[in-house]
Amino acid sequence: MESPLHHFEVHTIIPIHIGGLDLSINNAVVAMWVGLAIIAGSFMLVVNRGVSPIPGKLQSLLEVALDFIRNMVFEFIGEEEGRKYVPFIASLFLFILACNLIGLIPGSYTITSQLAVTGAFAIGIFIMTLVIGFGKHGAHFFGILVPPGVPKIMIPLMVPIEIISMLARPISLAVRLFANMTAGHTVLAVLFGLAMTGPLWLGWLPFGFTVVINGLEIAIAFIQAYIFTTLTCVYIGDVIKLH
Amino acid sequence: MSKNNGFRQGMQVAFRLGTELTVATFIGAILGYGVDRFFGVRPWGLAVGVILGGAAGSLNVYRAAMLLTEEEQNTENDDNNS
């Protein structure tokens, strides 16, 4: 009987060691490449075939997705400022969504269930917001630590609270995606283990649940990708507008 | 992607607000613990850190909730307009 956490393990496929660095190709990297290939490939297919005024199936799907993301960015960052962030947010959303959905195929690997992956995304976004904030406002950017309308006497109390809430943002961003994916896949594995080990007259019950929960997981894959990108937009919008 | 599914939306809110509060409290506690270790003021850093972290978490939850109500009102307005 396999452990329910077995499918989160990373196996090295092609070992590569360069100067003490472990750059091996493992199953997580392969899953990431597949996600990248699906997204980049489908866009390249549409563009190579020629973007037609009467969209085909794939083209209209991608157009709807991009339109949805663009509206989201405009809503949270603003139309003027948001325009240059649309490509970044769109690739983030589509990549996370592709990785979440690939993970639902039995036997594949969910790279978003690794805290290292989601943490790298979140830390990158955090540093990016700091760079945008300092680049745009200079020293005025420290004003984000003092919310508007706070009495002067409260400022020594509010600054540490604001610093903590700033630091909590990337971590809650990373932990949310990681925890949701890990929890969902563990539940699936446990239920499937029950279905496999139980006798047939009882085993159909947990097996039915795996089917239902798989459907739920598809919804969660969309929701989590959506939440991750919405919050990225909110954080970028916050540092641009400074309240 | 239909966003009108009540169950899904409720779950989204729950996940979002829950992690927001937990993580901020946790960060406050870790920072407080770090202050304790560096300045040797045990246990005051941890005590103050947890409280400040909880306050930061509540602030984050409040902001997220305000954002959500704004979204809800926007969609309600859209429904009325259409």
XYZ file of C-alpha atoms in Angstrom:
325
model
C 0.000 0.000 0.000
C 1.488 3.315 -1.082
C 1.470 6.299 1.232
C -1.078 8.979 0.257
C 1.789 11.467 0.055
C 3.700 9.294 -2.394
C 2.712 11.298 -5.446
C 4.303 14.470 -4.057
C 7.757 12.899 -4.096
C 10.324 14.227 -6.539
C 12.214 11.645 -8.575
C 15.334 12.478 -10.509
C 15.110 11.443 -14.139
C 18.346 12.826 -15.644
C 20.949 13.706 -12.988
C 22.930 16.874 -13.768
C 25.436 18.202 -11.236
C 27.377 21.352 -12.040
C 29.842 22.546 -9.420
C 27.918 21.346 -6.357
C 24.593 22.606 -7.747
C 21.912 19.978 -8.280
C 20.346 20.909 -11.635
C 18.857 17.468 -12.243
C 15.833 17.046 -14.458
C 13.119 15.527 -12.268
C 9.441 14.785 -12.691
C 8.466 18.243 -11.351
C 10.578 19.948 -13.993
C 9.053 17.765 -16.701
C 5.522 18.643 -15.509
C 6.474 22.311 -15.621
C 7.777 21.942 -19.172
C 4.570 20.228 -20.250
C 2.515 23.105 -18.822
C 4.726 25.636 -20.555
C 4.559 23.707 -23.833
C 0.762 23.520 -23.754
C 0.341 27.264 -23.165
C 3.073 28.427 -25.547
C 2.160 25.796 -28.144
C -1.530 26.690 -28.274
C -0.749 30.390 -28.690
C 1.878 29.685 -31.348
C -0.537 27.422 -33.187
C -3.137 30.185 -33.368
C -0.642 32.835 -34.453
C 1.042 30.594 -37.048
C -2.284 29.642 -38.532
C -3.024 33.330 -38.879
C -5.272 35.307 -36.538
C -8.539 35.455 -38.423
C -11.393 37.909 -37.858
C -13.681 34.913 -37.564
C -12.051 32.996 -34.726
C -11.826 29.223 -34.682
C -12.379 27.130 -31.551
C -8.877 27.483 -30.112
C -8.588 31.140 -31.040
C -11.886 32.099 -29.423
C -10.961 30.153 -26.270
C -7.669 32.024 -25.968
C -9.338 35.332 -26.810
C -11.904 34.840 -24.057
C -9.136 33.959 -21.585
C -7.033 36.997 -22.497
C -10.060 39.296 -22.422
C -10.996 37.988 -18.966
C -7.460 38.594 -17.669
C -7.261 42.043 -19.242
C -10.528 43.132 -17.627
C -9.268 41.851 -14.284
C -6.010 43.820 -14.587
C -7.858 46.992 -15.647
C -10.234 46.657 -12.724
C -7.541 46.334 -10.036
C -4.614 48.329 -11.440
C -6.372 50.833 -13.673
C -6.570 51.121 -17.430
C -3.617 53.482 -17.954
C -1.143 51.790 -15.644
C -2.383 48.271 -16.060
C -1.708 47.949 -19.762
C 1.951 46.997 -19.373
C 1.229 44.377 -16.722
C -1.298 42.415 -18.794
C 1.307 40.094 -20.427
C 2.874 39.265 -17.066
C -0.439 38.606 -15.331
C -1.734 36.606 -18.294
C 1.301 34.310 -18.395
C 1.129 33.877 -14.621
C -2.558 32.952 -14.723
C -2.290 30.589 -17.681
C 0.831 28.868 -16.354
C -0.616 28.265 -12.878
C -3.894 27.093 -14.385
C -2.105 24.706 -16.754
C 0.016 23.286 -13.934
C -3.013 22.835 -11.668
C -4.938 21.049 -14.389
C -2.006 18.848 -15.448
C -1.716 17.712 -11.845
C -5.259 16.295 -12.001
C -4.309 13.763 -14.672
C -3.593 10.537 -12.757
C 0.096 9.668 -12.735
C 1.309 13.193 -13.477
C 2.863 15.656 -11.061
C 1.339 18.793 -9.483
C 4.137 21.322 -9.344
C 1.935 23.886 -7.578
C 1.779 21.480 -4.619
C 5.421 22.326 -3.880
C 5.952 25.233 -1.499
C 9.278 25.928 -3.253
C 7.465 26.646 -6.534
C 4.648 28.791 -5.155
C 7.105 30.487 -2.792
C 9.372 31.396 -5.704
C 6.378 32.925 -7.521
C 5.293 34.863 -4.450
C 8.762 36.152 -3.550
C 9.324 37.203 -7.154
C 6.038 39.116 -7.112
C 6.872 40.697 -3.737
C 10.262 41.945 -4.969
C 8.591 43.148 -8.164
C 6.033 45.214 -6.206
C 8.848 46.756 -4.139
C 10.808 47.645 -7.293
C 7.698 49.138 -8.928
C 6.879 51.110 -5.766
C 10.363 52.540 -5.289
C 10.772 53.200 -9.004
C 7.489 55.074 -9.172
C 7.392 56.973 -5.901
C 11.006 57.010 -4.666
C 11.237 57.742 -0.950
C 7.527 58.581 -0.842
C 6.967 54.833 -1.106
C 7.510 54.553 2.661
C 4.196 56.374 2.941
C 2.537 53.017 2.278
C 3.460 52.113 5.860
C 1.176 54.867 7.199
C -2.446 54.401 6.177
C -4.367 57.609 5.477
C -6.418 59.211 8.237
C -4.373 57.791 11.104
C -3.861 60.140 14.075
C -0.194 61.019 14.695
C -0.199 59.345 18.081
C -1.033 55.991 16.478
C 1.814 56.055 13.930
C 4.404 54.180 16.061
C 1.818 51.419 16.497
C 0.618 51.362 12.902
C 4.050 51.127 11.243
C 4.978 47.694 12.695
C 1.461 46.436 11.959
C 1.743 47.597 8.368
C 5.214 46.028 8.021
C 3.862 42.697 9.278
C 0.881 42.881 6.962
C 3.212 43.660 4.022
C 5.419 40.673 4.862
C 2.391 38.432 5.319
C 1.209 39.062 1.762
C 3.697 36.964 -0.236
C 3.603 34.190 2.353
C -0.183 33.962 2.382
C -0.088 34.045 -1.430
C 2.319 31.101 -1.548
C 0.770 29.101 1.289
C -2.771 29.425 -0.069
C -1.994 27.905 -3.459
C 0.321 25.243 -2.018
C -2.067 24.215 0.776
C -5.105 24.013 -1.491
C -3.392 21.860 -4.072
C -1.683 19.603 -1.522
C -4.847 19.126 0.533
C -6.992 18.330 -2.493
C -4.557 15.799 -3.904
C -4.034 14.145 -0.519
C -7.796 13.719 -0.111
C -7.965 12.176 -3.575
C -5.101 9.799 -2.773
C -6.608 8.743 0.568
C -10.024 8.093 -0.954
C -8.490 6.169 -3.825
C -6.447 4.114 -1.362
C -9.657 3.256 0.504
C -11.342 2.277 -2.743
C -8.420 0.014 -3.715
C -8.027 -1.745 -0.364
C -11.699 -2.183 0.548
C -13.841 -5.094 -0.628
C -15.847 -4.476 -3.786
C -19.226 -4.116 -2.046
C -17.785 -1.212 -0.020
C -15.068 0.047 -2.355
C -17.439 1.684 -4.846
C -18.385 4.294 -2.231
C -14.962 6.001 -1.848
C -14.387 5.519 -5.570
C -17.551 7.510 -6.275
C -16.278 10.207 -3.967
C -12.991 10.423 -5.874
C -14.975 11.145 -9.027
C -16.973 13.897 -7.278
C -13.878 15.397 -5.662
C -12.012 15.314 -8.953
C -14.735 17.552 -10.347
C -14.360 19.822 -7.333
C -10.595 19.890 -7.853
C -11.059 21.144 -11.412
C -13.082 24.045 -10.000
C -10.387 24.644 -7.366
C -7.682 24.663 -10.061
C -9.506 27.563 -11.751
C -10.337 29.356 -8.508
C -6.810 29.172 -7.122
C -5.244 30.415 -10.353
C -7.812 33.226 -10.356
C -7.198 34.170 -6.699
C -3.422 34.103 -7.139
C -3.528 36.465 -10.095
C -6.236 38.716 -8.592
C -4.158 39.225 -5.471
C -1.060 39.885 -7.577
C -3.061 42.595 -9.363
C -4.272 43.998 -6.037
C -0.721 44.175 -4.651
C 0.647 45.834 -7.799
C -2.318 48.242 -7.785
C -1.666 49.072 -4.124
C 1.942 50.089 -4.666
C 1.055 52.088 -7.784
C -1.790 54.028 -6.191
C -0.299 54.250 -2.660
C -3.757 53.906 -1.014
C -15.917 30.405 -16.061
C -19.133 31.110 -14.203
C -18.552 33.123 -11.062
C -22.176 32.959 -9.990
C -21.789 29.645 -8.235
C -22.516 30.485 -4.590
C -20.687 27.523 -3.112
C -17.488 28.207 -5.031
C -17.567 31.888 -4.192
C -18.095 31.137 -0.519
C -15.151 28.765 -0.537
C -12.980 31.349 -2.219
C -13.804 33.852 0.511
C -13.182 31.321 3.268
C -9.797 30.260 1.915
C -8.713 33.813 1.352
C -9.655 35.272 4.714
C -8.530 32.221 6.699
C -4.965 32.184 5.408
C -4.749 35.966 5.645
C -5.349 35.966 9.416
C -3.236 32.893 10.193
C -0.199 33.912 8.199
C -0.078 37.458 9.572
C -0.275 36.228 13.171
C 2.438 33.689 12.420
C 4.726 36.329 10.901
C 4.193 38.582 13.891
C 5.073 35.723 16.231
C 8.247 34.881 14.279
C 9.365 38.524 14.191
C 8.686 38.802 17.921
C 10.683 35.653 18.563
C 13.539 37.055 16.473
C 13.484 40.256 18.521
C 13.675 38.114 21.662
C 16.687 36.220 20.359
C 18.570 39.320 19.220
C 17.888 41.676 22.105
C 17.309 39.161 24.866
C 14.032 40.688 26.036
C 12.229 37.361 26.421
C 9.226 37.015 26.594
C 8.119 40.524 25.668
C 9.019 40.402 21.971
C 6.928 37.309 21.374
C 3.963 38.654 23.355
C 3.951 41.996 21.549
C 4.697 40.318 18.195
C 1.698 37.993 18.413
C -0.610 40.881 19.274
C 0.746 43.098 16.484
C 0.582 40.147 14.085
C -3.032 39.529 15.031
C -3.772 43.203 14.454
C -2.055 43.053 11.048
C -4.036 39.928 10.204
C -7.312 41.606 11.148
C -6.327 44.598 9.031
C -5.614 42.330 6.045
C -8.910 40.493 6.531
C -10.753 43.808 6.780
C -9.142 45.032 3.553
C -9.882 41.778 1.735
C -13.485 41.900 2.966
C -13.874 45.493 1.780
C -12.547 44.438 -1.618
C -15.014 41.567 -1.749
C -18.002 43.738 -0.863
C -16.902 46.193 -3.540
C -16.787 43.362 -6.091
C -20.183 42.117 -4.981
C -21.724 45.568 -5.276
C -20.179 45.960 -8.725
C -21.691 42.693 -9.928
C -25.041 43.621 -8.394
C -24.959 46.939 -10.241
C -24.081 45.121 -13.446
C -27.020 42.798 -12.955
C -29.351 45.761 -12.438
C -28.023 47.545 -15.522
C -28.338 44.627 -17.861
